[in-house]
Amino acid sequence: MKGMVFTEFLELVERTWSPAMADDLVDACELQSGGAYTSVGTYDHREMVKLVVELAARTGQRPDDVLHWFGGGLFGSLAASFPRFVEGYADALSMLAGIEAVIHVEVRKLYPDAELPVFEVSRQDARTLVLDYRSPRCMDALAHGLIDACVRQFGGGVQVRRAPLGPTHADGSRFTLVRE
Ligand code: HEM
């Protein structure tokens, strides 16, 4: 997982709780990297899982809720760092329809070693977009937070539902987005 995801996570923890909270998380997780992330480096995604589980334990939340919250913050910083991926779209559905074929394709050019999920995208009708998320990292709650934040960025008005694609978490999730 790219270092920028880790640095964004720790910055968000600092802003939401405190710098001490971010330091405590890193210390408690006994990370192989030591927690000294650089934005261009690449690290084991299990370090992110550890940080998320530790923050969840310390704040009385479920790890899924922490990942969803993180997705909200991460979208803001991605949109600020890569405005061209967000600008020029009429609405959230138009932007998200290009998550696989446009946005993450461009991300892959910038970071050839990025570990990206796979989204199967289908446009059911003018009001409905279906995104099937699959990833060995099982971060569907992060995807959910990113999608919700994207909808908010374009002024809301889209209902987002998440349903499992199979009996295990590893099967992924289906996001159905319906314009109200
Ligand atoms: C401004 C637009 C976006 C940019 C620049 C961007 C870029 C990235 C980058 C750099 C990573 C990290 C790759 C790695 O760790 O190696 C990533 C991961 C991810 N992205 Fe995006 N992304 C964007 C929008 C979105 C949106 C809107 C979604 C949801 C539909 C999404 C879903 C994810 C997920 C879930 C991951 C975590 C990896 C995984 O699940 O396997 N991204 N993205």
GROMACS .gro file of C-alpha atoms in nm, residues 4-179:
model
  176
    4MET     CA    1   0.051   0.843   0.097
    5VAL     CA    2  -0.241   0.637   0.230
    6PHE     CA    3  -0.056   0.592   0.561
    7THR     CA    4   0.054   0.955   0.588
    8GLU     CA    5  -0.304   1.069   0.519
    9PHE     CA    6  -0.435   0.830   0.785
   10LEU     CA    7  -0.194   0.954   1.052
   11GLU     CA    8  -0.256   1.319   0.960
   12LEU     CA    9  -0.628   1.265   0.988
   13VAL     CA   10  -0.583   1.102   1.330
   14GLU     CA   11  -0.372   1.401   1.437
   15ARG     CA   12  -0.636   1.647   1.321
   16THR     CA   13  -0.933   1.456   1.460
   17TRP     CA   14  -0.779   1.344   1.790
   18SER     CA   15  -0.422   1.462   1.852
   19PRO     CA   16  -0.060   1.415   1.747
   20ALA     CA   17  -0.016   1.211   2.067
   21MET     CA   18  -0.291   0.973   1.954
   22ALA     CA   19  -0.112   0.916   1.623
   23ASP     CA   20   0.219   0.849   1.805
   24ASP     CA   21   0.048   0.612   2.050
   25LEU     CA   22  -0.111   0.415   1.765
   26VAL     CA   23   0.222   0.373   1.588
   27ASP     CA   24   0.395   0.265   1.913
   28ALA     CA   25   0.120   0.021   2.010
   29CYS     CA   26   0.113  -0.148   1.669
   30GLU     CA   27   0.484  -0.239   1.669
   31LEU     CA   28   0.498  -0.190   1.294
   32GLN     CA   29   0.769  -0.346   1.085
   33SER     CA   30   0.827  -0.011   0.911
   34GLY     CA   31   0.848   0.166   1.247
   35GLY     CA   32   0.570   0.396   1.124
   36ALA     CA   33   0.810   0.633   0.947
   37TYR     CA   34   0.609   0.648   0.623
   38THR     CA   35   0.709   0.850   0.319
   39SER     CA   36   0.441   0.930   0.064
   40VAL     CA   37   0.623   0.760  -0.224
   41GLY     CA   38   0.722   0.445  -0.030
   42THR     CA   39   0.528   0.120  -0.036
   43TYR     CA   40   0.434  -0.070   0.280
   44ASP     CA   41   0.255  -0.387   0.383
   45HIS     CA   42  -0.119  -0.314   0.382
   46ARG     CA   43  -0.149  -0.522   0.701
   47GLU     CA   44   0.014  -0.228   0.880
   48MET     CA   45  -0.294  -0.023   0.785
   49VAL     CA   46  -0.518  -0.300   0.918
   50LYS     CA   47  -0.326  -0.293   1.249
   51LEU     CA   48  -0.356   0.087   1.276
   52VAL     CA   49  -0.728   0.076   1.199
   53VAL     CA   50  -0.794  -0.202   1.452
   54GLU     CA   51  -0.593  -0.017   1.719
   55LEU     CA   52  -0.775   0.313   1.658
   56ALA     CA   53  -1.109   0.128   1.668
   57ALA     CA   54  -1.018  -0.029   2.005
   58ARG     CA   55  -0.911   0.306   2.149
   59THR     CA   56  -1.217   0.496   2.033
   60GLY     CA   57  -1.483   0.229   2.092
   61GLN     CA   58  -1.570   0.185   1.724
   62ARG     CA   59  -1.578  -0.109   1.488
   63PRO     CA   60  -1.280  -0.135   1.249
   64ASP     CA   61  -1.529  -0.104   0.960
   65ASP     CA   62  -1.650   0.230   1.095
   66VAL     CA   63  -1.293   0.357   1.124
   67LEU     CA   64  -1.220   0.255   0.764
   68HIS     CA   65  -1.539   0.425   0.647
   69TRP     CA   66  -1.445   0.742   0.837
   70PHE     CA   67  -1.095   0.726   0.689
   71GLY     CA   68  -1.242   0.694   0.338
   72GLY     CA   69  -1.422   1.026   0.393
   73GLY     CA   70  -1.099   1.205   0.486
   74LEU     CA   71  -0.895   1.030   0.220
   75PHE     CA   72  -1.131   1.140  -0.056
   76GLY     CA   73  -1.079   1.504   0.047
   77SER     CA   74  -0.703   1.477   0.029
   78LEU     CA   75  -0.704   1.276  -0.296
   79ALA     CA   76  -0.936   1.531  -0.455
   80ALA     CA   77  -0.707   1.813  -0.335
   81SER     CA   78  -0.391   1.638  -0.461
   82PHE     CA   79  -0.542   1.527  -0.794
   83PRO     CA   80  -0.809   1.789  -0.878
   84ARG     CA   81  -0.822   1.680  -1.244
   85PHE     CA   82  -0.982   1.348  -1.136
   86VAL     CA   83  -1.273   1.532  -0.974
   87GLU     CA   84  -1.319   1.843  -1.186
   88GLY     CA   85  -1.522   1.845  -1.505
   89TYR     CA   86  -1.782   1.589  -1.398
   90ALA     CA   87  -2.149   1.685  -1.386
   91ASP     CA   88  -2.221   1.464  -1.085
   92ALA     CA   89  -2.095   1.185  -0.859
   93LEU     CA   90  -2.234   0.905  -1.078
   94SER     CA   91  -2.042   1.032  -1.382
   95MET     CA   92  -1.720   1.050  -1.185
   96LEU     CA   93  -1.762   0.710  -1.017
   97ALA     CA   94  -1.852   0.545  -1.348
   98GLY     CA   95  -1.488   0.608  -1.443
   99ILE     CA   96  -1.327   0.481  -1.122
  100GLU     CA   97  -1.184   0.171  -1.290
  101ALA     CA   98  -1.132   0.277  -1.652
  102VAL     CA   99  -1.020   0.636  -1.593
  103ILE     CA  100  -0.920   0.728  -1.236
  104HIS     CA  101  -0.737   0.418  -1.117
  105VAL     CA  102  -0.583   0.375  -1.465
  106GLU     CA  103  -0.425   0.720  -1.422
  107VAL     CA  104  -0.324   0.631  -1.066
  108ARG     CA  105  -0.151   0.319  -1.197
  109LYS     CA  106   0.051   0.537  -1.440
  110LEU     CA  107   0.163   0.761  -1.154
  111TYR     CA  108   0.230   0.473  -0.912
  112PRO     CA  109   0.304   0.153  -1.106
  113ASP     CA  110   0.330  -0.045  -0.781
  114ALA     CA  111  -0.006   0.074  -0.641
  115GLU     CA  112  -0.223  -0.205  -0.503
  116LEU     CA  113  -0.561  -0.113  -0.639
  117PRO     CA  114  -0.895  -0.288  -0.604
  118VAL     CA  115  -1.102  -0.400  -0.903
  119PHE     CA  116  -1.436  -0.230  -0.967
  120GLU     CA  117  -1.678  -0.382  -1.215
  121VAL     CA  118  -1.892  -0.092  -1.324
  122SER     CA  119  -2.238  -0.113  -1.478
  123ARG     CA  120  -2.481   0.163  -1.551
  124GLN     CA  121  -2.829   0.014  -1.499
  125ASP     CA  122  -3.017   0.323  -1.615
  126ALA     CA  123  -2.975   0.701  -1.609
  127ARG     CA  124  -3.031   0.707  -1.230
  128THR     CA  125  -2.853   0.390  -1.120
  129LEU     CA  126  -2.486   0.291  -1.109
  130VAL     CA  127  -2.360  -0.044  -0.978
  131LEU     CA  128  -2.000  -0.086  -0.859
  132ASP     CA  129  -1.883  -0.436  -0.770
  133TYR     CA  130  -1.575  -0.406  -0.548
  134ARG     CA  131  -1.321  -0.686  -0.518
  135SER     CA  132  -0.978  -0.676  -0.356
  136PRO     CA  133  -0.755  -0.918  -0.167
  137ARG     CA  134  -0.724  -0.636   0.090
  138CYS     CA  135  -1.100  -0.643   0.164
  139MET     CA  136  -1.129  -0.269   0.218
  140ASP     CA  137  -1.491  -0.233   0.112
  141ALA     CA  138  -1.561  -0.008   0.410
  142LEU     CA  139  -1.288   0.226   0.280
  143ALA     CA  140  -1.450   0.218  -0.064
  144HIS     CA  141  -1.785   0.298   0.101
  145GLY     CA  142  -1.636   0.601   0.277
  146LEU     CA  143  -1.476   0.721  -0.048
  147ILE     CA  144  -1.803   0.679  -0.239
  148ASP     CA  145  -2.007   0.862   0.029
  149ALA     CA  146  -1.754   1.147   0.031
  150CYS     CA  147  -1.764   1.167  -0.348
  151VAL     CA  148  -2.145   1.193  -0.335
  152ARG     CA  149  -2.118   1.473  -0.074
  153GLN     CA  150  -1.859   1.655  -0.288
  154PHE     CA  151  -2.119   1.682  -0.565
  155GLY     CA  152  -2.393   1.801  -0.330
  156GLY     CA  153  -2.555   1.474  -0.220
  157GLY     CA  154  -2.884   1.341  -0.355
  158VAL     CA  155  -2.756   0.988  -0.423
  159GLN     CA  156  -2.856   0.686  -0.215
  160VAL     CA  157  -2.568   0.441  -0.159
  161ARG     CA  158  -2.637   0.079  -0.062
  162ARG     CA  159  -2.371  -0.188   0.010
  163ALA     CA  160  -2.443  -0.562  -0.010
  164PRO     CA  161  -2.208  -0.862   0.007
  165LEU     CA  162  -2.119  -1.032  -0.322
  166GLY     CA  163  -2.087  -1.374  -0.160
  167PRO     CA  164  -2.076  -1.564   0.168
  168THR     CA  165  -1.732  -1.439   0.278
  169HIS     CA  166  -1.590  -1.090   0.318
  170ALA     CA  167  -1.326  -1.180   0.056
  171ASP     CA  168  -1.601  -1.208  -0.210
  172GLY     CA  169  -1.631  -0.829  -0.211
  173SER     CA  170  -1.925  -0.590  -0.204
  174ARG     CA  171  -2.179  -0.447  -0.443
  175PHE     CA  172  -2.246  -0.074  -0.418
  176THR     CA  173  -2.572   0.036  -0.573
  177LEU     CA  174  -2.598   0.411  -0.623
  178VAL     CA  175  -2.935   0.561  -0.705
  179ARG     CA  176  -2.991   0.926  -0.783
   0.00000   0.00000   0.00000
